[in-house]
Amino acid sequence: MPAPQLKIFRVLWGIEAQFSGDINVLFAELHRLGYTGIEASLSDIARLSNNDSNVFQQALHDHKLELIGTVVTSFYPSEPDVWHDLSIDEHLANLEKQLNELIQFKPIHVNIQGGQDSWSTKQKEEYFEKALEIQAKFPQITSSHETHRSRALYNPFVTADMVNRFPTLRLTADYSHFPVVCERLLQHPTDDERFRLFASRVDHIHARVGSTQHAQVDDPRESKEESEQMQKWWEMVWNEQKNRKWITLTPEYGPVPYARTSEINVWELTNREMERQKENYEKWAATIQE
């Protein structure tokens, strides 16, 4: 059986400073480089299209790009870059509103950065129980919850608890956050058991190599141990997804403060990771076809 198609997406995080803020120039270059599509939130879409959804949809069509949407349930319109202690109901209202608005763009999947780390286990359970009910209202799109610092799934232990509690909870694997939170590379056999559990629930990967001190290394080629550990986890996911039609991955490298200095060329770093993952995927695909 042939391996699934690997679809690689590009986030729009800081993209204007990295390359261009002209949507058609940018999308044409992403298509030329070999990206399948882009991963974008509603605020990304509004920013690049000057608040014209038709411009965005036409640019996707013209440059043959697909879309993975992003929901951020902590979004607070008047102060989008400030953390707010929102209630569970406020997070859930944001989730439903943003899913409803994203539908018009026909995303192939939606990534959800949801909840907050300050909640108790009981509060997290209430949030995910109701979030899954909201997701079920949108059967035309699949969606998954991202493992991310400051969100509900901010460490591997909470994530394992929630995955075990909710059989239909699906994940976006941004594993770069876990070693930072735990201050270790999570290489114990009990850690392997958790990551095998996660792999069975992952729908989308954010392929960024992190370390025990930073969620983003300067260059994966120079961080061998971290790169090999992350690749091991990503290939656990691929093994679980080998019977799918396609597999999605976003090499999600960002500007300062994720990049440790402004001298790091995030545009080139991200494009190199795309090519590195294509090569790694080809090697993995060969093993399942033997």
XYZ file of C-alpha atoms in Angstrom:
290
model
C 0.000 0.000 0.000
C 1.426 3.436 -0.904
C 2.090 5.921 1.880
C -0.387 8.778 2.386
C 0.268 12.074 0.652
C 2.209 14.473 2.878
C 0.571 17.910 2.877
C 2.775 20.673 4.264
C 1.316 23.985 5.410
C 2.864 27.362 6.213
C 1.844 29.588 9.125
C 1.538 33.339 8.528
C 3.172 34.279 11.846
C 5.377 37.309 11.180
C 5.338 36.578 7.458
C 5.185 40.203 6.303
C 8.594 40.968 7.834
C 10.038 37.667 6.614
C 8.951 37.908 2.974
C 5.991 40.026 1.859
C 2.655 41.379 3.030
C 1.242 41.283 -0.498
C -1.102 38.308 -0.424
C -0.644 37.370 -4.076
C 3.143 37.732 -4.057
C 3.330 35.687 -0.860
C 0.924 32.930 -1.930
C 2.598 32.577 -5.324
C 5.954 32.053 -3.607
C 4.576 29.542 -1.102
C 3.087 27.537 -3.975
C 6.391 27.701 -5.868
C 8.300 26.462 -2.826
C 6.061 23.411 -2.591
C 3.701 24.166 0.274
C 0.273 22.557 -0.016
C -1.400 25.421 1.764
C -1.393 27.837 4.666
C -2.445 27.631 8.301
C -4.208 30.800 9.417
C -6.439 32.297 12.083
C -9.256 34.726 11.360
C -6.982 37.590 12.418
C -4.300 36.377 9.954
C -6.900 36.264 7.189
C -8.191 39.745 7.978
C -4.686 41.208 8.186
C -3.432 39.824 4.868
C -6.633 40.519 2.952
C -7.321 43.975 4.418
C -10.534 42.582 5.922
C -11.841 41.340 2.583
C -12.698 37.640 2.763
C -13.275 37.509 -0.999
C -9.692 38.642 -1.616
C -8.409 35.855 0.625
C -10.550 33.155 -0.970
C -9.580 34.292 -4.471
C -5.879 34.261 -3.572
C -6.146 30.701 -2.232
C -7.874 29.631 -5.450
C -5.517 31.466 -7.805
C -2.378 30.031 -6.195
C -3.761 26.518 -5.647
C -3.362 26.570 -1.872
C -5.446 24.764 0.747
C -6.270 26.076 4.215
C -5.997 24.823 7.773
C -7.874 27.217 10.021
C -6.811 28.204 13.530
C -9.119 28.995 16.427
C -7.763 30.817 19.490
C -10.342 30.623 22.263
C -8.526 33.155 24.463
C -9.024 35.813 21.787
C -10.026 39.168 23.232
C -10.611 41.650 20.376
C -9.673 44.866 22.177
C -6.377 43.460 23.513
C -5.381 40.449 21.370
C -1.816 40.268 22.736
C -2.738 40.471 26.421
C -3.587 37.407 28.524
C -7.069 37.542 30.036
C -8.536 35.210 32.652
C -11.596 34.288 30.614
C -14.367 32.058 31.903
C -15.066 28.625 30.440
C -18.202 30.017 28.805
C -16.203 32.823 27.170
C -13.706 30.322 25.739
C -16.550 28.170 24.442
C -18.336 31.144 22.885
C -15.127 32.106 21.085
C -14.703 28.532 19.867
C -18.181 28.356 18.361
C -18.016 31.843 16.861
C -14.656 31.267 15.176
C -15.593 27.833 13.843
C -18.724 29.347 12.362
C -16.731 32.133 10.692
C -14.033 29.796 9.359
C -16.516 27.587 7.503
C -16.826 30.071 4.631
C -13.150 29.494 3.766
C -13.606 25.707 3.446
C -10.596 24.607 5.526
C -9.534 20.977 5.273
C -8.991 21.003 9.056
C -9.119 23.390 12.023
C -6.531 23.626 14.778
C -7.820 24.793 18.173
C -5.639 26.589 20.706
C -8.082 26.220 23.545
C -8.610 26.805 27.232
C -6.020 27.934 29.747
C -3.418 26.364 31.997
C -4.719 27.959 35.208
C -7.849 25.824 35.300
C -8.365 22.928 37.675
C -8.820 19.407 36.359
C -12.567 19.764 36.894
C -12.635 22.979 34.863
C -10.611 21.425 32.038
C -13.014 18.475 31.953
C -15.987 20.825 31.766
C -14.335 22.777 28.953
C -13.489 19.738 26.814
C -16.874 18.094 27.369
C -18.629 21.201 26.050
C -16.000 21.952 23.367
C -16.510 18.506 21.864
C -20.251 19.151 21.770
C -19.623 22.392 19.869
C -17.231 20.673 17.450
C -19.936 18.090 16.721
C -22.134 20.918 15.404
C -19.657 21.321 12.526
C -19.464 17.842 10.923
C -18.239 19.348 7.646
C -14.821 20.108 9.182
C -12.483 18.086 11.379
C -10.802 19.861 14.278
C -8.197 19.080 16.929
C -6.858 20.665 20.115
C -3.268 21.864 20.193
C -0.761 20.941 22.892
C 0.575 24.359 23.827
C 1.919 26.304 26.790
C -0.658 28.526 28.520
C -3.518 26.479 27.013
C -5.477 23.662 28.635
C -3.148 21.000 27.174
C 0.047 22.661 28.378
C 1.902 19.568 29.614
C 1.961 15.855 28.726
C 0.428 14.716 32.009
C -2.686 16.880 31.723
C -2.926 15.919 28.048
C -2.827 12.205 28.895
C -5.522 12.688 31.530
C -7.806 14.490 29.074
C -7.182 12.000 26.262
C -8.044 9.131 28.586
C -11.119 10.976 29.863
C -12.529 11.865 26.406
C -12.402 9.139 23.713
C -13.237 11.600 20.897
C -10.666 14.256 21.844
C -8.311 14.788 18.890
C -4.934 16.526 19.095
C -2.681 18.868 17.184
C 0.809 17.792 18.231
C 2.973 20.794 19.043
C 5.365 18.785 21.165
C 8.005 21.539 21.302
C 6.233 22.998 24.355
C 6.425 19.887 26.507
C 10.227 19.736 27.097
C 10.181 23.418 28.111
C 7.372 22.918 30.628
C 8.979 19.745 32.017
C 12.630 20.851 31.660
C 13.608 17.471 30.265
C 13.494 15.773 26.883
C 10.924 13.202 28.068
C 12.939 10.099 27.163
C 11.850 7.766 29.983
C 9.889 4.606 29.006
C 6.806 6.032 30.761
C 7.103 9.096 28.524
C 7.163 6.814 25.471
C 3.900 5.266 26.647
C 2.254 8.706 26.815
C 3.479 9.714 23.371
C 2.205 6.464 21.882
C -1.169 7.292 23.436
C -1.042 10.797 21.945
C -0.060 9.449 18.527
C -3.308 7.497 18.346
C -5.232 10.773 18.686
C -3.192 13.218 16.591
C -4.741 14.707 13.442
C -2.144 17.391 12.672
C 1.527 18.050 13.504
C 3.305 21.320 14.217
C 6.855 20.306 13.337
C 9.068 22.603 15.355
C 12.091 21.336 17.267
C 12.300 22.625 20.830
C 14.640 22.067 23.762
C 14.411 21.950 27.548
C 14.880 25.725 27.697
C 13.310 27.038 24.487
C 10.267 26.073 22.412
C 12.339 26.693 19.272
C 15.954 25.790 18.576
C 18.104 28.035 16.385
C 18.771 25.297 13.837
C 17.528 21.677 14.049
C 20.683 20.528 12.235
C 22.751 21.728 15.203
C 20.440 20.270 17.883
C 20.831 16.596 17.088
C 19.425 15.035 20.267
C 16.366 17.288 20.303
C 15.735 16.784 16.569
C 15.954 13.007 16.862
C 13.588 12.960 19.841
C 10.990 15.116 18.098
C 11.282 13.052 14.914
C 10.679 9.890 16.918
C 7.426 11.368 18.243
C 6.307 12.600 14.821
C 6.955 9.213 13.251
C 4.862 7.592 15.983
C 2.033 9.750 14.606
C 2.800 8.792 11.004
C 2.687 5.112 11.969
C -0.813 5.651 13.362
C -1.870 7.559 10.241
C -0.388 5.264 7.589
C -3.817 4.166 6.305
C -5.065 7.712 5.738
C -5.389 9.442 2.385
C -3.087 12.243 3.514
C -1.064 13.458 6.504
C -0.713 17.144 7.415
C 2.270 18.918 8.904
C 3.187 22.553 9.539
C 6.849 23.525 10.134
C 5.947 26.224 12.628
C 8.969 28.392 13.323
C 8.364 31.924 14.536
C 10.038 35.305 14.944
C 11.318 36.807 18.204
C 10.628 35.846 20.982
C 10.436 32.265 19.651
C 13.557 32.967 17.619
C 16.197 33.774 20.213
C 17.618 36.701 18.224
C 16.449 38.874 15.347
C 19.471 37.698 13.362
C 17.859 34.293 12.746
C 16.297 34.099 9.280
C 12.962 32.494 10.150
C 11.857 32.386 6.508
C 14.832 30.218 5.543
C 14.649 28.186 8.781
C 11.024 27.273 8.084
C 11.655 26.397 4.448
C 14.621 24.195 5.413
C 12.424 22.363 7.917
C 9.857 21.769 5.191
C 12.523 20.158 2.992
C 13.932 18.194 5.947
C 10.511 16.782 6.750
C 9.923 15.837 3.116
C 13.160 13.840 3.192
C 12.314 12.248 6.542
C 8.850 11.366 5.306
C 10.243 9.687 2.191
C 12.558 7.582 4.377
C 9.688 6.652 6.698
C 7.367 5.878 3.761
C 9.943 3.484 2.334
C 9.913 1.472 5.575
C 6.153 0.860 5.482
C 6.246 -0.250 1.858
C 8.970 -2.859 2.341
